[in-house]
mmCIF file of C-alpha atoms in Angstrom:
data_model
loop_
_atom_site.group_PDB
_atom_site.id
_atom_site.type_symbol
_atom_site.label_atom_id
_atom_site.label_comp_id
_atom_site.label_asym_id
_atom_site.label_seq_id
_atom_site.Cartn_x
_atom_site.Cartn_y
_atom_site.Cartn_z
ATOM 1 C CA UNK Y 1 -7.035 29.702 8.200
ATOM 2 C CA UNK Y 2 -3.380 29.992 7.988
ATOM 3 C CA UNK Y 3 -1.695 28.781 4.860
ATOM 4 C CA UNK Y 4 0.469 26.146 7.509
ATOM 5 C CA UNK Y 5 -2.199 23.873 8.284
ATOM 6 C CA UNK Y 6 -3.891 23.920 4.665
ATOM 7 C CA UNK Y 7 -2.439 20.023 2.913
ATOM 8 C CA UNK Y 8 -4.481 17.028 0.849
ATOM 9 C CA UNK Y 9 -4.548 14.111 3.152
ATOM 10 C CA UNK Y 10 -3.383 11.935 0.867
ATOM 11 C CA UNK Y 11 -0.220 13.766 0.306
ATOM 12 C CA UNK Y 12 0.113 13.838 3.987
ATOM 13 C CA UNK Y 13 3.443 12.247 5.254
ATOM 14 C CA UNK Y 14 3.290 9.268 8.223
ATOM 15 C CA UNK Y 15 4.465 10.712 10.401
ATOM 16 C CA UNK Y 16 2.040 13.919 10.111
ATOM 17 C CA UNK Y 17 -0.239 11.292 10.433
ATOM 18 C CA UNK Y 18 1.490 9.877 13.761
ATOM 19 C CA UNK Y 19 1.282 13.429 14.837
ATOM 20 C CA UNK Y 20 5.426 13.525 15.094
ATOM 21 C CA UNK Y 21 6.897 16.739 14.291
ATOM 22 C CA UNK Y 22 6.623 18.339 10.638
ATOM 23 C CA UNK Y 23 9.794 18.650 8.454
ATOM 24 C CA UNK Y 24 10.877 19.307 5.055
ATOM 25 C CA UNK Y 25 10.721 15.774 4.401
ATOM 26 C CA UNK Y 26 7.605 15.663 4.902
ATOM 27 C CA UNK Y 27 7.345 18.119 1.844
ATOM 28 C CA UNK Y 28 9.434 15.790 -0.015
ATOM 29 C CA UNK Y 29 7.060 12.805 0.842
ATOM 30 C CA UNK Y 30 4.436 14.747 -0.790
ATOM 31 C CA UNK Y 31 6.112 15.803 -3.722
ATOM 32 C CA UNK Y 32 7.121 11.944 -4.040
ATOM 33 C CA UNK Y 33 3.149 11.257 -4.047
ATOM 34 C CA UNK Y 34 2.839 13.622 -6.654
ATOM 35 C CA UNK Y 35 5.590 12.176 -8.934
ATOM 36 C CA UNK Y 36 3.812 8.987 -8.653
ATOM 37 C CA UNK Y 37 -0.152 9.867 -9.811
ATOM 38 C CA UNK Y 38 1.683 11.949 -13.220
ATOM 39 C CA UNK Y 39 3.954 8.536 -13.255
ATOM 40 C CA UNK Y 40 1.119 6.179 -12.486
ATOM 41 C CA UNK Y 41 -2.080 8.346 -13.749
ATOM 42 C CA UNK Y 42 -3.347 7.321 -10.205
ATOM 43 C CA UNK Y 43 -4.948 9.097 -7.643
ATOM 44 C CA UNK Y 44 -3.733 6.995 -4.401
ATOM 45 C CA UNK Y 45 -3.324 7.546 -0.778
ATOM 46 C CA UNK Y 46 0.174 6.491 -0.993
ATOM 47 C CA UNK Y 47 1.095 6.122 2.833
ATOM 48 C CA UNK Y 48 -1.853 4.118 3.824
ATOM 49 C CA UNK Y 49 -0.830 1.499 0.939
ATOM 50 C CA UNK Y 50 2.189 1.359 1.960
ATOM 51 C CA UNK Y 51 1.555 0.935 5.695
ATOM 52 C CA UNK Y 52 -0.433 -1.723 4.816
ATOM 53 C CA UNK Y 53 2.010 -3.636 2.446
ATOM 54 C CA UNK Y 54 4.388 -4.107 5.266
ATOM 55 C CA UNK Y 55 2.173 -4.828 7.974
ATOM 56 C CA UNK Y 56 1.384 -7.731 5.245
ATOM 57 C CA UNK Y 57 4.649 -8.322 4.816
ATOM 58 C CA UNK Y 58 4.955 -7.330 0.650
ATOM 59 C CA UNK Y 59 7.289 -5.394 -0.967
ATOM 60 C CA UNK Y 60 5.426 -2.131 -1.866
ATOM 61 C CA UNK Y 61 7.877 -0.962 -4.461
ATOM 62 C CA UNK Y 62 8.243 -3.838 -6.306
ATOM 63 C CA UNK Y 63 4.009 -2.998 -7.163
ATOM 64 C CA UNK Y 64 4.764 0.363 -7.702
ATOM 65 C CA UNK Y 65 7.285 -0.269 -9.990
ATOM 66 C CA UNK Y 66 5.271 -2.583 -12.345
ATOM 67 C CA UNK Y 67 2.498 0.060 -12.332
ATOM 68 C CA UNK Y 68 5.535 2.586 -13.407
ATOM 69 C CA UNK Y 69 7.320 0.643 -15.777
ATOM 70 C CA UNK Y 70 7.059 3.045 -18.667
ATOM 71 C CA UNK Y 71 9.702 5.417 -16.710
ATOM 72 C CA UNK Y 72 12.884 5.042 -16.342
ATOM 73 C CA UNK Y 73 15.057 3.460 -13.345
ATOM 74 C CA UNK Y 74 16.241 6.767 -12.521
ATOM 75 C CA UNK Y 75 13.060 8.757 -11.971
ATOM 76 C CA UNK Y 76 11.363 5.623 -10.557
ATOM 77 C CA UNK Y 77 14.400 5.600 -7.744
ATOM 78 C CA UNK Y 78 13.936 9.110 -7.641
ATOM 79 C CA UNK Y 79 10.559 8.339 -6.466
ATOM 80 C CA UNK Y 80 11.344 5.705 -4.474
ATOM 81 C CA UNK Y 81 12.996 7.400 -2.080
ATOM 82 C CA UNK Y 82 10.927 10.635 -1.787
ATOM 83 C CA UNK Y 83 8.068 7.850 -0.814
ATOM 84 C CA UNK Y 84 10.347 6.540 2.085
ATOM 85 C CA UNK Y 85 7.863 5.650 5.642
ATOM 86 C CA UNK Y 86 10.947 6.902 7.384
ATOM 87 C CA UNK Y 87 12.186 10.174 7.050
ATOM 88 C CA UNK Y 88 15.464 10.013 7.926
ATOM 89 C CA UNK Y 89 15.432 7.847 4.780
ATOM 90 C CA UNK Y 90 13.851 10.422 2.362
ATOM 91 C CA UNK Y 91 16.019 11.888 0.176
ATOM 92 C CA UNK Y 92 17.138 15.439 1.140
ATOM 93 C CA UNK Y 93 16.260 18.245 -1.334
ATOM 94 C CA UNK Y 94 20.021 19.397 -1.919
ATOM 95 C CA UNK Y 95 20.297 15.418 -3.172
#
Protein backbone atom coordinates (compact mmCIF):
# COMPACT_ATOMS: atom_id res chain seq x y z
CA UNK A 1 0.00 0.00 0.00
CA UNK A 2 1.64 3.20 -0.75
CA UNK A 3 2.24 5.58 2.08
CA UNK A 4 -0.16 8.33 -0.24
CA UNK A 5 -3.36 6.78 0.26
CA UNK A 6 -2.73 5.66 4.04
CA UNK A 7 -5.02 8.80 6.34
CA UNK A 8 -7.68 8.45 9.53
CA UNK A 9 -11.01 9.34 8.14
CA UNK A 10 -11.73 11.56 10.56
CA UNK A 11 -8.80 13.71 9.86
CA UNK A 12 -9.84 13.55 6.31
CA UNK A 13 -10.45 17.07 4.74
CA UNK A 14 -14.08 17.84 2.76
CA UNK A 15 -13.12 18.04 0.07
CA UNK A 16 -11.11 14.55 0.10
CA UNK A 17 -14.33 13.56 1.02
CA UNK A 18 -16.04 15.32 -2.15
CA UNK A 19 -13.38 13.52 -4.02
CA UNK A 20 -11.88 17.19 -5.28
CA UNK A 21 -8.29 17.26 -5.70
CA UNK A 22 -5.78 16.77 -2.63
CA UNK A 23 -3.64 19.75 -1.42
CA UNK A 24 -1.54 20.85 1.33
CA UNK A 25 -4.46 22.26 2.89
CA UNK A 26 -5.85 19.44 3.19
CA UNK A 27 -2.79 18.53 5.49
CA UNK A 28 -3.45 21.60 7.33
CA UNK A 29 -7.19 20.61 7.86
CA UNK A 30 -5.90 17.62 9.52
CA UNK A 31 -3.40 19.03 11.59
CA UNK A 32 -6.30 21.59 12.64
CA UNK A 33 -8.33 18.30 13.77
CA UNK A 34 -5.51 17.33 15.68
CA UNK A 35 -5.02 20.68 17.53
CA UNK A 36 -8.54 20.38 18.51
CA UNK A 37 -8.82 16.57 20.32
CA UNK A 38 -5.21 17.75 22.53
CA UNK A 39 -7.35 21.23 22.90
CA UNK A 40 -10.69 19.57 23.47
CA UNK A 41 -9.53 15.93 24.86
CA UNK A 42 -12.06 14.80 22.11
CA UNK A 43 -11.94 12.32 19.63
CA UNK A 44 -14.41 13.92 16.85
CA UNK A 45 -14.99 13.64 13.22
CA UNK A 46 -14.57 17.26 12.85
CA UNK A 47 -15.83 17.80 9.15
CA UNK A 48 -18.97 15.86 9.44
CA UNK A 49 -19.92 18.21 12.57
CA UNK A 50 -19.29 20.87 10.93
CA UNK A 51 -21.13 20.05 7.69
CA UNK A 52 -23.88 19.47 9.67
CA UNK A 53 -23.87 22.74 11.80
CA UNK A 54 -24.36 24.76 8.71
CA UNK A 55 -26.69 22.75 6.89
CA UNK A 56 -28.60 23.56 10.38
CA UNK A 57 -27.79 26.80 10.15
CA UNK A 58 -25.43 27.15 13.73
CA UNK A 59 -22.36 28.63 14.18
CA UNK A 60 -19.90 25.69 14.63
CA UNK A 61 -17.13 27.71 16.17
CA UNK A 62 -18.89 29.46 18.55
CA UNK A 63 -19.41 25.39 20.15
CA UNK A 64 -16.03 24.73 19.61
CA UNK A 65 -14.91 27.53 21.31
CA UNK A 66 -16.87 26.95 24.59
CA UNK A 67 -15.57 23.35 24.57
CA UNK A 68 -11.92 25.15 24.20
CA UNK A 69 -12.18 27.85 26.49
CA UNK A 70 -9.22 26.94 28.64
CA UNK A 71 -6.85 28.11 25.56
CA UNK A 72 -6.15 31.09 24.55
CA UNK A 73 -7.73 33.36 21.63
CA UNK A 74 -4.70 32.95 19.73
CA UNK A 75 -4.30 29.19 19.46
CA UNK A 76 -8.11 28.81 19.35
CA UNK A 77 -7.97 31.23 16.00
CA UNK A 78 -5.11 29.33 15.11
CA UNK A 79 -7.39 26.48 15.01
CA UNK A 80 -10.06 28.05 13.64
CA UNK A 81 -8.78 28.56 10.57
CA UNK A 82 -6.81 25.31 9.95
CA UNK A 83 -10.59 23.78 10.44
CA UNK A 84 -11.87 26.05 7.52
CA UNK A 85 -14.73 23.77 5.02
CA UNK A 86 -13.10 25.82 2.33
CA UNK A 87 -9.69 25.61 1.50
CA UNK A 88 -8.94 28.53 -0.06
CA UNK A 89 -9.79 29.77 3.45
CA UNK A 90 -7.32 27.55 5.43
CA UNK A 91 -4.53 29.15 6.58
CA UNK A 92 -1.35 28.56 4.49
CA UNK A 93 1.60 26.88 6.29
CA UNK A 94 4.15 29.86 5.65
CA UNK A 95 1.20 31.91 7.78
Amino acid sequence: MSNKNACVITFLGPEMKANQPYSTKTDLFSLGCVLYEMMSLQHRSIANEMTLSLLKGKDYFAELRKTCSNYSNDLFNIMKNLLQIEPEDRSTAAE
